[in-house]
Amino acid sequence: MKQSFNLCIATETIAKDAQQLGVSIEELENISIKVSTEIIQQPALQLGLTYQVTLPSQTLANQLNWPTWQQTQVNFTNYLWEETCLECFIAGSEIDGSKVNNEDVVASDQTEPHKMPLQQATAYIEINASPDGRYAVYQFESYRNPSILPPVPLYETDGTTRTSVGWLNCKELADTSGESHLSKTPMVVQTPAHYERSFSLPITQLQNQQYTIANMRIEQIHPCVILWFGETDLYFAPGHASPPDFHNRDYWPNFEL
Protein backbone atom coordinates (compact mmCIF):
# COMPACT_ATOMS: atom_id res chain seq x y z
CA MET A 1 0.00 0.00 0.00
CA LYS A 2 2.25 2.75 -1.31
CA GLN A 3 1.84 5.88 -3.37
CA SER A 4 4.83 7.56 -4.99
CA PHE A 5 5.42 11.09 -6.27
CA ASN A 6 8.11 12.58 -8.49
CA LEU A 7 8.63 16.24 -7.63
CA CYS A 8 9.66 18.81 -10.23
CA ILE A 9 11.37 22.15 -9.76
CA ALA A 10 9.52 25.47 -10.07
CA THR A 11 11.02 27.17 -13.13
CA GLU A 12 10.05 30.87 -12.83
CA THR A 13 13.53 31.88 -11.65
CA ILE A 14 15.53 28.84 -12.75
CA ALA A 15 17.91 30.78 -15.04
CA LYS A 16 18.83 33.20 -12.26
CA ASP A 17 19.11 30.35 -9.75
CA ALA A 18 21.44 28.38 -12.02
CA GLN A 19 23.67 31.43 -12.48
CA GLN A 20 23.83 32.07 -8.74
CA LEU A 21 24.78 28.45 -8.04
CA GLY A 22 27.29 28.18 -10.87
CA VAL A 23 25.52 25.29 -12.59
CA SER A 24 23.48 24.79 -15.74
CA ILE A 25 19.71 24.98 -15.94
CA GLU A 26 19.78 21.31 -16.96
CA GLU A 27 21.53 20.38 -13.72
CA LEU A 28 18.76 22.02 -11.69
CA GLU A 29 16.12 20.27 -13.79
CA ASN A 30 17.89 16.97 -13.12
CA ILE A 31 17.62 17.23 -9.34
CA SER A 32 15.61 14.12 -8.47
CA ILE A 33 13.18 14.19 -5.55
CA LYS A 34 10.96 11.19 -4.95
CA VAL A 35 8.44 10.94 -2.13
CA SER A 36 6.67 7.73 -1.21
CA THR A 37 3.78 7.32 1.22
CA GLU A 38 2.64 4.15 2.91
CA ILE A 39 0.31 2.97 5.65
CA ILE A 40 2.33 1.62 8.58
CA GLN A 41 0.46 -0.78 10.87
CA GLN A 42 3.01 -1.21 13.68
CA PRO A 43 3.66 -0.15 16.40
CA ALA A 44 0.61 2.05 15.74
CA LEU A 45 -1.32 3.04 12.62
CA GLN A 46 0.60 5.79 10.83
CA LEU A 47 1.00 7.49 7.48
CA GLY A 48 4.70 7.21 6.62
CA LEU A 49 6.46 9.55 4.20
CA THR A 50 9.93 8.95 2.75
CA TYR A 51 11.80 11.74 0.95
CA GLN A 52 14.70 10.85 -1.38
CA VAL A 53 16.80 13.67 -2.81
CA THR A 54 19.48 13.00 -5.42
CA LEU A 55 21.67 15.79 -6.77
CA PRO A 56 23.28 15.42 -10.23
CA SER A 57 26.57 17.14 -9.40
CA GLN A 58 29.06 17.56 -6.58
CA THR A 59 28.88 21.33 -7.15
CA LEU A 60 25.28 21.30 -5.96
CA ALA A 61 26.00 18.85 -3.14
CA ASN A 62 28.72 21.16 -1.81
CA GLN A 63 26.21 24.02 -1.56
CA LEU A 64 23.17 22.18 -0.19
CA ASN A 65 22.06 23.09 3.30
CA TRP A 66 21.15 19.65 4.70
CA PRO A 67 21.56 19.55 8.50
CA THR A 68 22.57 16.38 10.31
CA TRP A 69 19.75 14.51 12.08
CA GLN A 70 19.99 14.67 15.87
CA GLN A 71 17.66 13.16 18.46
CA THR A 72 18.06 16.28 20.60
CA GLN A 73 16.65 18.42 17.77
CA VAL A 74 13.31 16.59 17.64
CA ASN A 75 10.78 19.21 18.74
CA PHE A 76 8.02 21.46 17.40
CA THR A 77 9.66 24.42 15.64
CA ASN A 78 8.11 27.25 13.61
CA TYR A 79 9.44 28.87 10.42
CA LEU A 80 11.18 25.75 9.14
CA TRP A 81 10.45 26.84 5.55
CA GLU A 82 13.22 29.42 5.97
CA GLU A 83 15.65 26.47 5.71
CA THR A 84 15.71 23.21 3.77
CA CYS A 85 12.28 21.82 4.54
CA LEU A 86 10.37 18.61 3.75
CA GLU A 87 6.68 19.46 3.51
CA CYS A 88 3.38 17.73 2.95
CA PHE A 89 -0.16 19.08 2.65
CA ILE A 90 -3.14 16.85 3.42
CA ALA A 91 -6.78 17.71 2.75
CA GLY A 92 -10.18 16.05 2.69
CA SER A 93 -13.76 16.09 3.87
CA GLU A 94 -14.80 16.56 7.47
CA ILE A 95 -16.02 13.68 9.61
CA ASP A 96 -19.26 14.12 11.57
CA GLY A 97 -19.22 17.83 10.87
CA SER A 98 -16.04 18.28 12.92
CA LYS A 99 -13.89 21.21 11.90
CA VAL A 100 -10.16 21.56 12.21
CA ASN A 101 -10.30 24.88 14.09
CA ASN A 102 -11.96 28.23 14.00
CA GLU A 103 -9.11 30.51 14.99
CA ASP A 104 -7.76 32.78 12.55
CA VAL A 105 -3.12 31.56 9.88
CA VAL A 106 -0.39 33.02 6.02
CA ALA A 107 1.42 30.87 3.89
CA SER A 108 3.78 28.81 5.92
CA ASP A 109 6.24 28.78 3.05
CA GLN A 110 7.78 31.82 1.39
CA THR A 111 5.88 31.63 -1.87
CA GLU A 112 4.32 34.69 -3.43
CA PRO A 113 0.97 35.95 -2.12
CA HIS A 114 -1.77 34.49 -4.23
CA LYS A 115 -5.47 35.03 -4.67
CA MET A 116 -7.62 32.22 -3.44
CA PRO A 117 -8.04 29.62 -6.22
CA LEU A 118 -11.51 28.83 -7.49
CA GLN A 119 -11.99 25.71 -5.43
CA GLN A 120 -14.07 24.42 -2.58
CA ALA A 121 -12.90 25.91 0.72
CA THR A 122 -12.06 22.95 2.95
CA ALA A 123 -9.75 22.37 5.87
CA TYR A 124 -6.24 21.03 5.42
CA ILE A 125 -3.06 20.48 7.37
CA GLU A 126 0.56 21.27 6.57
CA ILE A 127 3.57 19.30 7.79
CA ASN A 128 7.04 20.84 7.90
CA ALA A 129 10.11 18.75 8.75
CA SER A 130 13.79 19.64 8.86
CA PRO A 131 16.35 16.94 8.08
CA ASP A 132 17.78 17.54 11.57
CA GLY A 133 14.61 16.36 13.35
CA ARG A 134 12.67 19.56 13.97
CA TYR A 135 9.07 19.59 12.76
CA ALA A 136 5.75 21.43 12.80
CA VAL A 137 2.17 20.41 11.95
CA TYR A 138 -0.27 23.23 11.17
CA GLN A 139 -4.00 23.49 10.51
CA PHE A 140 -5.96 25.67 8.10
CA GLU A 141 -9.72 26.19 7.77
CA SER A 142 -9.46 27.01 4.06
CA TYR A 143 -6.95 28.43 1.58
CA ARG A 144 -4.27 30.22 3.68
CA ASN A 145 -6.86 30.83 6.39
CA PRO A 146 -6.24 31.64 9.21
CA SER A 147 -3.66 34.09 7.91
CA ILE A 148 -1.28 34.71 10.77
CA LEU A 149 2.36 33.75 11.28
CA PRO A 150 3.31 31.35 12.64
CA PRO A 151 0.30 29.24 11.61
CA VAL A 152 -2.00 27.56 14.12
CA PRO A 153 -0.63 24.20 15.33
CA LEU A 154 -2.67 21.03 14.84
CA TYR A 155 -3.67 19.55 18.19
CA GLU A 156 -4.55 16.04 19.29
CA THR A 157 -8.13 15.27 20.30
CA ASP A 158 -7.37 16.35 23.88
CA GLY A 159 -7.04 19.91 22.59
CA THR A 160 -3.81 20.59 24.50
CA THR A 161 -1.16 18.33 22.92
CA ARG A 162 0.38 19.44 19.65
CA THR A 163 0.40 16.77 16.95
CA SER A 164 3.93 15.42 16.49
CA VAL A 165 5.71 13.41 13.83
CA GLY A 166 7.62 10.18 14.39
CA TRP A 167 10.98 9.78 12.66
CA LEU A 168 11.43 6.49 10.82
CA ASN A 169 14.43 4.41 9.83
CA CYS A 170 14.63 4.43 6.03
CA LYS A 171 16.36 1.04 5.89
CA GLU A 172 13.42 -0.58 7.63
CA LEU A 173 10.97 1.11 5.26
CA ALA A 174 12.69 -0.75 2.42
CA ASP A 175 12.75 -4.08 4.28
CA THR A 176 11.27 -7.00 2.36
CA SER A 177 8.95 -7.78 5.25
CA GLY A 178 7.06 -4.60 4.42
CA GLU A 179 6.94 -3.59 8.07
CA SER A 180 8.37 -0.36 9.46
CA HIS A 181 9.27 0.64 12.97
CA LEU A 182 10.17 3.86 14.76
CA SER A 183 13.89 4.42 15.14
CA LYS A 184 16.06 6.84 17.05
CA THR A 185 18.71 6.82 14.33
CA PRO A 186 17.23 7.63 10.89
CA MET A 187 19.42 7.16 7.83
CA VAL A 188 21.54 10.17 7.00
CA VAL A 189 23.57 10.67 3.79
CA GLN A 190 23.94 7.51 1.67
CA THR A 191 26.35 8.95 -0.94
CA PRO A 192 27.81 12.44 -1.48
CA ALA A 193 24.77 13.37 -3.56
CA HIS A 194 21.95 11.30 -2.07
CA TYR A 195 19.91 12.28 0.98
CA GLU A 196 16.97 10.55 2.62
CA ARG A 197 14.59 11.11 5.53
CA SER A 198 11.41 9.38 6.67
CA PHE A 199 8.78 10.39 9.19
CA SER A 200 5.18 9.50 10.01
CA LEU A 201 1.94 10.95 11.31
CA PRO A 202 -0.66 9.07 13.39
CA ILE A 203 -3.90 8.29 11.55
CA THR A 204 -7.19 6.43 12.06
CA GLN A 205 -8.69 3.85 9.72
CA LEU A 206 -12.30 3.87 8.54
CA GLN A 207 -14.05 1.25 6.45
CA ASN A 208 -13.18 0.60 2.80
CA GLN A 209 -9.47 1.45 3.18
CA GLN A 210 -10.18 5.05 4.11
CA TYR A 211 -8.02 6.94 6.60
CA THR A 212 -8.47 10.06 8.69
CA ILE A 213 -6.36 12.58 10.53
CA ALA A 214 -7.79 15.20 12.90
CA ASN A 215 -11.39 14.18 12.05
CA MET A 216 -10.67 14.68 8.36
CA ARG A 217 -10.91 11.96 5.74
CA ILE A 218 -7.67 11.99 3.73
CA GLU A 219 -8.55 12.68 0.08
CA GLN A 220 -5.63 14.73 -1.25
CA ILE A 221 -1.93 14.67 -0.44
CA HIS A 222 0.70 17.09 -1.73
CA PRO A 223 4.34 16.40 -0.78
CA CYS A 224 6.70 19.33 -1.40
CA VAL A 225 10.32 20.22 -0.71
CA ILE A 226 12.24 23.47 -0.31
CA LEU A 227 15.98 23.03 -0.81
CA TRP A 228 18.31 25.82 0.23
CA PHE A 229 21.70 26.09 -1.46
CA GLY A 230 23.40 28.88 0.45
CA GLU A 231 21.09 31.87 -0.04
CA THR A 232 19.24 30.30 -2.99
CA ASP A 233 15.97 28.44 -2.36
CA LEU A 234 14.45 26.01 -4.87
CA TYR A 235 10.85 24.76 -4.75
CA PHE A 236 9.78 21.23 -5.67
CA ALA A 237 6.28 19.72 -5.91
CA PRO A 238 4.30 17.27 -8.09
CA GLY A 239 2.91 20.34 -9.90
CA HIS A 240 3.25 24.11 -9.55
CA ALA A 241 1.05 27.16 -9.77
CA SER A 242 2.59 30.30 -11.28
CA PRO A 243 4.00 31.87 -9.18
CA PRO A 244 4.76 28.80 -7.00
CA ASP A 245 2.14 28.28 -4.31
CA PHE A 246 2.17 25.04 -2.34
CA HIS A 247 -1.25 25.90 -0.85
CA ASN A 248 -3.04 25.93 -4.21
CA ARG A 249 -5.14 22.75 -4.15
CA ASP A 250 -5.63 22.76 -7.91
CA TYR A 251 -2.22 21.03 -8.05
CA TRP A 252 -2.70 18.50 -5.26
CA PRO A 253 -2.84 14.81 -6.27
CA ASN A 254 -5.53 12.50 -4.96
CA PHE A 255 -4.74 10.18 -2.08
CA GLU A 256 -4.85 6.70 -3.65
CA LEU A 257 -3.47 4.18 -1.16
Coordinates of C-alpha atoms in Angstrom, one line a residue, residues 26 64 86 105 116 120 122-123 195 204:
E26 CA 19.8 21.3 -17.0
L64 CA 23.2 22.2 -0.2
L86 CA 10.4 18.6 3.8
V105 CA -3.1 31.6 9.9
M116 CA -7.6 32.2 -3.4
Q120 CA -14.1 24.4 -2.6
T122 CA -12.1 22.9 2.9
A123 CA -9.7 22.4 5.9
Y195 CA 19.9 12.3 1.0
T204 CA -7.2 6.4 12.1

